[in-house]
XYZ file of C-alpha atoms in Angstrom:
446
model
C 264.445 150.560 407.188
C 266.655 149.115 410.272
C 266.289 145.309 411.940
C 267.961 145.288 415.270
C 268.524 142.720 417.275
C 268.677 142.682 421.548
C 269.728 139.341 421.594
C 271.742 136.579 419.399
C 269.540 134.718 417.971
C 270.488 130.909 416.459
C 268.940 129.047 413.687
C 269.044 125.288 413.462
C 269.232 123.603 409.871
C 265.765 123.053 409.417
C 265.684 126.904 408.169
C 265.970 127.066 404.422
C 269.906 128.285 403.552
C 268.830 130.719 401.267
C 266.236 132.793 403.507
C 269.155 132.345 405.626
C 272.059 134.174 403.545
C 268.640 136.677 402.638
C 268.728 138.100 406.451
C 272.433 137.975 406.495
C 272.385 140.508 403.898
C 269.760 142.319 405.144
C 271.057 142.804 408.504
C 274.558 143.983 407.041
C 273.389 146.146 404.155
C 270.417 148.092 406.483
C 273.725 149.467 407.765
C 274.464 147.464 411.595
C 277.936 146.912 410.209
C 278.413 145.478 413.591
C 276.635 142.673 412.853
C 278.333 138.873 413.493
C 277.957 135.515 412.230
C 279.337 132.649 413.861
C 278.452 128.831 413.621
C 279.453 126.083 415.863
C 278.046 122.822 416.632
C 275.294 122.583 420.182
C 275.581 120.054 422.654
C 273.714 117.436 420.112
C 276.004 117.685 417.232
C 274.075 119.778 415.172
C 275.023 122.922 413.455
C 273.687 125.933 414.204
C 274.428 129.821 412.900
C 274.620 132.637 415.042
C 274.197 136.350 414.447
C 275.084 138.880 417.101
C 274.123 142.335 416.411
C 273.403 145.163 418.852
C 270.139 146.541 419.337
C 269.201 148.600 422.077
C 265.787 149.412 420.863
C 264.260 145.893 421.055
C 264.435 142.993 423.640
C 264.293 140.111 421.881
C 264.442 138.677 418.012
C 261.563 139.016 415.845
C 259.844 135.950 414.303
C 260.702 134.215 411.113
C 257.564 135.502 409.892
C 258.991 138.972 410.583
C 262.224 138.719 408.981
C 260.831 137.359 405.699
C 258.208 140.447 405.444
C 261.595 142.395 406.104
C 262.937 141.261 402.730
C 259.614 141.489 400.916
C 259.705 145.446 401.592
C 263.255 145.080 400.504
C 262.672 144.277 397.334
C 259.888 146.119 396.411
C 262.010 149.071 397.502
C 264.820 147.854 395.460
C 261.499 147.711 392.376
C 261.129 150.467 392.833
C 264.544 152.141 392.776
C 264.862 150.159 389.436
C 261.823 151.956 388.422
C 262.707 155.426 388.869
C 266.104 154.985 387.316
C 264.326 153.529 383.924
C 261.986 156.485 383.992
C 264.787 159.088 384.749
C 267.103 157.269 381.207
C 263.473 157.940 379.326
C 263.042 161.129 380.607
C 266.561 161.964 379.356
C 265.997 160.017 375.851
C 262.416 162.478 375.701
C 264.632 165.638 376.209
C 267.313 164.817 373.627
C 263.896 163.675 371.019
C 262.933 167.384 371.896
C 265.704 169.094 371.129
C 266.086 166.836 367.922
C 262.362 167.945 366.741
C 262.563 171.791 367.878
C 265.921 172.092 365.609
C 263.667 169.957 362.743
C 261.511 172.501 363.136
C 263.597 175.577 363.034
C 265.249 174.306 360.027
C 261.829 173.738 358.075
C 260.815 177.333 358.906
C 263.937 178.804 357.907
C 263.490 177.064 354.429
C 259.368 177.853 354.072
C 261.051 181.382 354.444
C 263.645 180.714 351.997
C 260.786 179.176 349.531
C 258.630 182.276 350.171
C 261.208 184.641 349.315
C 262.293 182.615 346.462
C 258.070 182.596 345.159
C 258.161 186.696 345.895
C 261.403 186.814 343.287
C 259.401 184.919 340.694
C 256.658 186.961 341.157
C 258.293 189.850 340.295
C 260.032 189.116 337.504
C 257.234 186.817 335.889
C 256.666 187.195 332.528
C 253.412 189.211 331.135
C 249.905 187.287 330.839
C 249.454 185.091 328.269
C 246.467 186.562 327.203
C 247.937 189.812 325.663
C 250.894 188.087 324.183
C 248.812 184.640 322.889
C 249.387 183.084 319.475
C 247.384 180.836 317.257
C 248.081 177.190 318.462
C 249.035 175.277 314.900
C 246.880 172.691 313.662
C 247.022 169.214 315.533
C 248.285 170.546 318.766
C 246.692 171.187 321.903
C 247.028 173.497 324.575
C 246.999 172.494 328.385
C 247.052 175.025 331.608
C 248.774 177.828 332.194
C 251.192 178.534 335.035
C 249.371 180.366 337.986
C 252.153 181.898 340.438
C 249.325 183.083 342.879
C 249.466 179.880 344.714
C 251.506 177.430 346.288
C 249.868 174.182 345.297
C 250.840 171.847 342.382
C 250.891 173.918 338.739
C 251.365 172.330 335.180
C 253.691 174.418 332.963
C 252.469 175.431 329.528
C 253.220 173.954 326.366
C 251.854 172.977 322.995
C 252.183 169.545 322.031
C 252.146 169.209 317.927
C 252.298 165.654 316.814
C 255.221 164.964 313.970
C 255.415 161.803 311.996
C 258.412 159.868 312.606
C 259.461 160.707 308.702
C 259.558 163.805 309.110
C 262.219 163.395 312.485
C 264.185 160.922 310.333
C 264.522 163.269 307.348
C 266.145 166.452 309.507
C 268.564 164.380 311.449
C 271.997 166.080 311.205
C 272.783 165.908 307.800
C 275.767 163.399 306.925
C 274.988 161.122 310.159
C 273.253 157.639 310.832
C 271.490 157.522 314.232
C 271.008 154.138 315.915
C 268.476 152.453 314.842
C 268.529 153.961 311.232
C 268.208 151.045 309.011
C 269.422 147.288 309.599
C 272.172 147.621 307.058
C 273.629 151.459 307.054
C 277.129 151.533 307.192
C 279.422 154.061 308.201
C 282.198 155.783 310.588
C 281.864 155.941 314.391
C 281.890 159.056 315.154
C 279.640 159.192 318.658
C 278.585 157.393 321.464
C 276.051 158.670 324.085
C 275.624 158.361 327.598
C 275.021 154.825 329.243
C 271.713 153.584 329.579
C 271.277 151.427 332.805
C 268.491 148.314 332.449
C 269.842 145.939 334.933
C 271.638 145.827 338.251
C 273.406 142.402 338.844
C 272.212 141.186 342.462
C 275.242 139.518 343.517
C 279.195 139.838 343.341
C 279.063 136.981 340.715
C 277.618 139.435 338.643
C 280.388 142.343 339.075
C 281.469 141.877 335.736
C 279.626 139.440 333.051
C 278.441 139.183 329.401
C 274.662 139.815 328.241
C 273.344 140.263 324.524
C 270.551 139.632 322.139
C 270.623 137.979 318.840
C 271.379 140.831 315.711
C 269.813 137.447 313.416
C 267.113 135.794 315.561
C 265.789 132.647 314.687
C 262.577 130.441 316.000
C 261.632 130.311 318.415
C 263.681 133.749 319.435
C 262.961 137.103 318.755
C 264.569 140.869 318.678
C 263.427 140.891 322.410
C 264.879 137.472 323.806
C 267.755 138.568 326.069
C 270.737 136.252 327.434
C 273.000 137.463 330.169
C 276.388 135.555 332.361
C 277.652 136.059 335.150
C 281.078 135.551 334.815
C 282.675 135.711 338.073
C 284.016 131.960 339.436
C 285.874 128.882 338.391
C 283.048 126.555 337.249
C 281.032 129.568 334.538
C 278.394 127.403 333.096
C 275.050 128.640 333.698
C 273.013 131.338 331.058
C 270.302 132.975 332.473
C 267.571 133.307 329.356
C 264.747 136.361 329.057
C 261.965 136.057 326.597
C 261.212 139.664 327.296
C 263.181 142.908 327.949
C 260.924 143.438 330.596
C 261.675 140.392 332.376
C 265.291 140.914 332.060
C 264.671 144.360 333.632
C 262.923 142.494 336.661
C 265.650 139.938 336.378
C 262.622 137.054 336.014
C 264.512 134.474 333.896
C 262.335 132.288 331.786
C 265.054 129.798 331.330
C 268.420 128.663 332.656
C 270.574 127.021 330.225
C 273.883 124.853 331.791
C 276.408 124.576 329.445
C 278.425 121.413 329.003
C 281.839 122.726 329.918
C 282.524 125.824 331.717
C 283.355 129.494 329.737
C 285.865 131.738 330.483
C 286.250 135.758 329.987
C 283.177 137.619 329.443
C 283.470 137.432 325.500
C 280.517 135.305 324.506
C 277.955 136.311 321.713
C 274.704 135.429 320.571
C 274.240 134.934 316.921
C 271.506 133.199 314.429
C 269.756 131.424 317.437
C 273.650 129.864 319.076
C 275.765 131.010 321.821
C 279.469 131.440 320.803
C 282.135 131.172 324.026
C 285.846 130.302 324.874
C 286.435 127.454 326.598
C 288.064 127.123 329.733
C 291.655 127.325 329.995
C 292.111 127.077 326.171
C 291.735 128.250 323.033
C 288.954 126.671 321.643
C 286.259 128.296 320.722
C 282.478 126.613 321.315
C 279.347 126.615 318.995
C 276.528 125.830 321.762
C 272.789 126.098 319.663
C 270.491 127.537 322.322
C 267.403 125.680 321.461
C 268.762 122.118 321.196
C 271.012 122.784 324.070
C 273.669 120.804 321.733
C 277.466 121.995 321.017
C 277.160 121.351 316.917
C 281.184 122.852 316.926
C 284.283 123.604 318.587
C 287.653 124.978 316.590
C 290.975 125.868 318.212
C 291.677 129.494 317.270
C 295.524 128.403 315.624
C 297.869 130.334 318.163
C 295.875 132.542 320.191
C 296.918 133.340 323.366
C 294.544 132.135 326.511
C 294.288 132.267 330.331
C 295.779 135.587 330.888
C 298.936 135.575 328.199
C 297.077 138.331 325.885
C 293.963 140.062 327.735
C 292.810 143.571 327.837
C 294.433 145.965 330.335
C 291.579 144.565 332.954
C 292.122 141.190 332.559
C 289.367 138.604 333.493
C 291.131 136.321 330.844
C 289.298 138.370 328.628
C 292.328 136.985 325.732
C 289.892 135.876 323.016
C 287.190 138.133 322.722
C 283.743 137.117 320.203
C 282.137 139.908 317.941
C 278.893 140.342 315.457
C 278.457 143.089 313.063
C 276.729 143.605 309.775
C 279.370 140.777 308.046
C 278.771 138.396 310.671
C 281.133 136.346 313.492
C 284.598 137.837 314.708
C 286.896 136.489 317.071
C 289.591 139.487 318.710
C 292.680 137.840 319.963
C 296.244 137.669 320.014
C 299.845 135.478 319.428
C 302.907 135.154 320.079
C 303.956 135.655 316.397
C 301.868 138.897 316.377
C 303.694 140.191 319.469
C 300.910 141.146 321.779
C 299.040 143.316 318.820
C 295.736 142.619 318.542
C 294.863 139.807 315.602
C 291.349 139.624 313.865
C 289.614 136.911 312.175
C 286.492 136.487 310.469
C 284.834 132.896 311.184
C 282.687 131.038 309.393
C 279.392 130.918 311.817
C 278.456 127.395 311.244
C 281.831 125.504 311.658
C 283.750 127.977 312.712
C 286.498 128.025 310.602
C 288.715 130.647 309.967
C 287.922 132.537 307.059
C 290.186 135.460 307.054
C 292.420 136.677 309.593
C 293.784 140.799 309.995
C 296.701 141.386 312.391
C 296.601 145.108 313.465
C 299.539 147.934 314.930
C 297.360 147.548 318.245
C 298.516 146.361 321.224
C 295.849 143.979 322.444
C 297.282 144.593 326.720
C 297.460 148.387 326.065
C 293.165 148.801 325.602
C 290.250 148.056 327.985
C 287.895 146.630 325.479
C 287.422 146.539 321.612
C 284.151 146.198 319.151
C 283.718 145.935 315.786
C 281.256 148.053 313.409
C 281.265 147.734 309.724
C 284.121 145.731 309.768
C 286.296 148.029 311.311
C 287.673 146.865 314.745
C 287.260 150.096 317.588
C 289.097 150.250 320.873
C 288.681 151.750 323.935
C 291.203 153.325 325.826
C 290.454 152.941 330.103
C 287.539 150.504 331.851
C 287.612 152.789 334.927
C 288.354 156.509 333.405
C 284.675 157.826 333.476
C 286.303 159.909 330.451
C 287.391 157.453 328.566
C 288.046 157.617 324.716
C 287.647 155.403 322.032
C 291.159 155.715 320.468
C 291.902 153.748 317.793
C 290.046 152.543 314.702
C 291.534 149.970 312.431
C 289.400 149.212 309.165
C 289.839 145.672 307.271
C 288.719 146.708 304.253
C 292.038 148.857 303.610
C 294.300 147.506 306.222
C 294.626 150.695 307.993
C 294.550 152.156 311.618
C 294.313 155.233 312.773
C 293.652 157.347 316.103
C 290.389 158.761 317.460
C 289.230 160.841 320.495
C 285.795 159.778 320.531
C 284.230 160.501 324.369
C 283.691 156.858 326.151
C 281.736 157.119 329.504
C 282.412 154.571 332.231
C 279.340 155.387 334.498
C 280.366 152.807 336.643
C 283.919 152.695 336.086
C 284.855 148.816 335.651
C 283.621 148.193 331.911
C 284.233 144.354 331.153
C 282.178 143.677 328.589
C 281.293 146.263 325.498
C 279.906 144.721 322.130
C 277.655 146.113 319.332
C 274.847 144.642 318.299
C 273.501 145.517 314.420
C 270.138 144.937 315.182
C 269.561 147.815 317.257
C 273.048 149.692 316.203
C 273.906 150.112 319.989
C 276.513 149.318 322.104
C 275.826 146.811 324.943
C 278.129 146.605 327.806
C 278.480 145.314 331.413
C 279.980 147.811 333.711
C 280.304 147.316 337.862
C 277.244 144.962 338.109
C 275.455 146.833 335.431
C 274.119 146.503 332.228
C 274.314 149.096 330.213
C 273.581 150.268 326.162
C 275.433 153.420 324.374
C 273.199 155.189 321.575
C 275.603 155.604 318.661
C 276.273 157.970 315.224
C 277.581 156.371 312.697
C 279.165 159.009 309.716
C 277.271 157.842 305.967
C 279.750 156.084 303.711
């Protein structure tokens, strides 16, 4: 589109400043790059602008009017400009979508091939029908569908299911071993420990490493099932998060938040005959808190033991005094400065918490990642991040003797903080990464 001009033409004030920079623009950018613009003052004082361009087509200005309907078709040319260039990018975003869907496509064949060829292989090399080969289904079992390689769709493999009673399982366990859960008071040798069991996922980096447990010696209104779990990442560790079912500690639905009176440090609390045992804050003092009161009924300094970070395990956390349960009852794990750094034991009194007897062991408490105690022998294990760890030493109280052990210790998650046994369910609990995690265990008969 081009807008000459024959003549100058000169516009007064009265028209609008912007419609007048509009037809400046348009009369430079329609390409009459000899266009001018001059403004001076008339003969009354007033100002006026003046555009000179040269336009031998036409004899004289067009109207306002004109000029404005100009710019209109302007801008709808500009529109549409706009327009094209949007539908051009989507055009180009279709194309790449294409090519992205034909190369789906070519890879889903070439595995329906692969599939195919794999079903032809079976096919050849299944085994004989059923129906020349069958055998009397025993007594109290039942037989469910066949597999049919003729077709592609959904097929159940065949199997006989024979009920057993749970006797019968017990009575040809390996001979010689306990299995967890055998009994609430069989004793014996670690000489196992399965694979981790995950049941909870901690949902915030408060939770990366922490203490949970249940109580080995419920008592009203708590059962086997009521679960207790801390987060023990922060300065100010006071709150217990309380589950009245496993489920709901699976869903991580707390029934109950209890806030302790003074904060907890390290991740070596325990639950035990209905009261929460912890460590103090910055000392050694150990804390009594009865869960269904919400009352502290005792505190005792643990005479010696190192705290804050003087004697932890190799990962630290102030993990320095570390609570226990077994079948005898309370434990505390520390260490002093008289024992050097090896790893003390004492048995506590669960009521007042007074010291009953105290073991002090060859093992150097900074030199393991964690340490639990079965049938009052104390166990150790040897890395928190190794996801082949070992549980290496064994020291027993009742003869005052330690001695080494290989026993496979997997870190799923490899930053264990937490691992305690529990002689309820004979299993290990532990709290590695964010997670919360059990160990099946053997135990060897005494």
């Amino acid at each position: 589109m081009r807008f000459f001009c024959a003549r100058c033409c000169s516009f007064g004030p009265e028209m609008p400043a912007v419609q007048l920079l509009l037809l400046a623009c348009l009369v430079w950018d329609v390409g009459a790059r000899t266009a001018q613009l001059r403004k001076a003052n008339d003969q009354s004082g007033r100002c006026q602008y003046t555009f000179s361009v040269a336009s031998p087509n036409e004899s004289s200005c067009p109207e306002q009017s004109q000029a404005m309907s100009v710019i209109h078709n302007l801008q709808r040319e500009r529109e549409l400009e706009t327009a094209y260039s949007n539908l051009l990018r989507d055009k180009s975003v279709l194309e790449e979508e294409k090519k992205r869907l034909r190369q789906e496509n070519e890879n889903l064949a070439r595995r329906l091939e692969s599939s195919s060829q794999e079903v032809a292989r079976l096919r050849r090399g299944q085994c004989p029908q059923t129906r020349d080969t069958a055998r009397a289904v025993p007594p109290g079992s039942r037989e469910v569908s066949t597999w049919n390689l003729d077709t592609l769709a959904f097929q159940e493999l065949k199997s006989e299911l024979t009920e057993v009673p749970a006797s019968r399982i017990l009575k040809e366990s390996p001979s010689g071993y306990l299995r967890s859960g055998e009994g609430d008071t069989g004793c014996g040798e670690l000489v196992w420990v399965g694979e981790p069991l995950t049941l909870r996922t901690a949902e915030t980096i408060t939770g990366k490493y922490g203490v949970w447990m249940r109580d080995p010696k419920p008592t009203y209104p708590y059962t086997q099932e009521t679960t207790w779990r801390i987060d023990t990442v922060g300065t100010d560790v006071r709150q217990v998060f309380e589950y009245d079912l496993i489920s709901q500690f699976m869903q991580g639905y707390p029934s109950k938040v209890h806030i302790l009176p003074r904060p907890l440090e390290s991740t070596g609390a325990v639950v035990y005959s209905g009261s929460l045992y912890f460590q103090g804050a910055e000392s050694r003092t150990v804390i009594r808190y009865e869960l269904n009161t919400e009352t502290v009924k005792a505190e005792k300094e643990i005479p010696g033991a190192g705290y804050h970070g003087q004697f932890p395990y190799s990962w630290g956390g102030y993990t320095d005094i570390d609570l226990a349960v077994d079948e005898a009852g309370l434990w505390v794990i520390y260490s002093t400065d008289e024992a050097k750094g090896a790893i003390v034991l004492s048995k506590l009194n669960p009521e007042n918490l007074e010291l009953e007897q105290t073991w002090e062991t060859n093992i150097r408490k900074q030199s393991v990642a964690n340490a639990f105690i079965i049938c009052g022998t104390l166990y150790t294990v040897s890395s928190y991040t190794s996801a082949d760890a070992t549980v290496n030493f064994a020291y027993d109280t009742g003869t005052g003797i330690s001695k080494t052990l290989t026993i496979p210790f997997k870190n799923r998650y490899k930053y264990s903080s937490m691992i305690d046994y529990n002689p309820l369910e004979k299993k290990l609990f532990a709290w590695d990464n964010l997670n919360m995690v059990t160990y099946d265990i053997k135990l060897s008969k005494m």
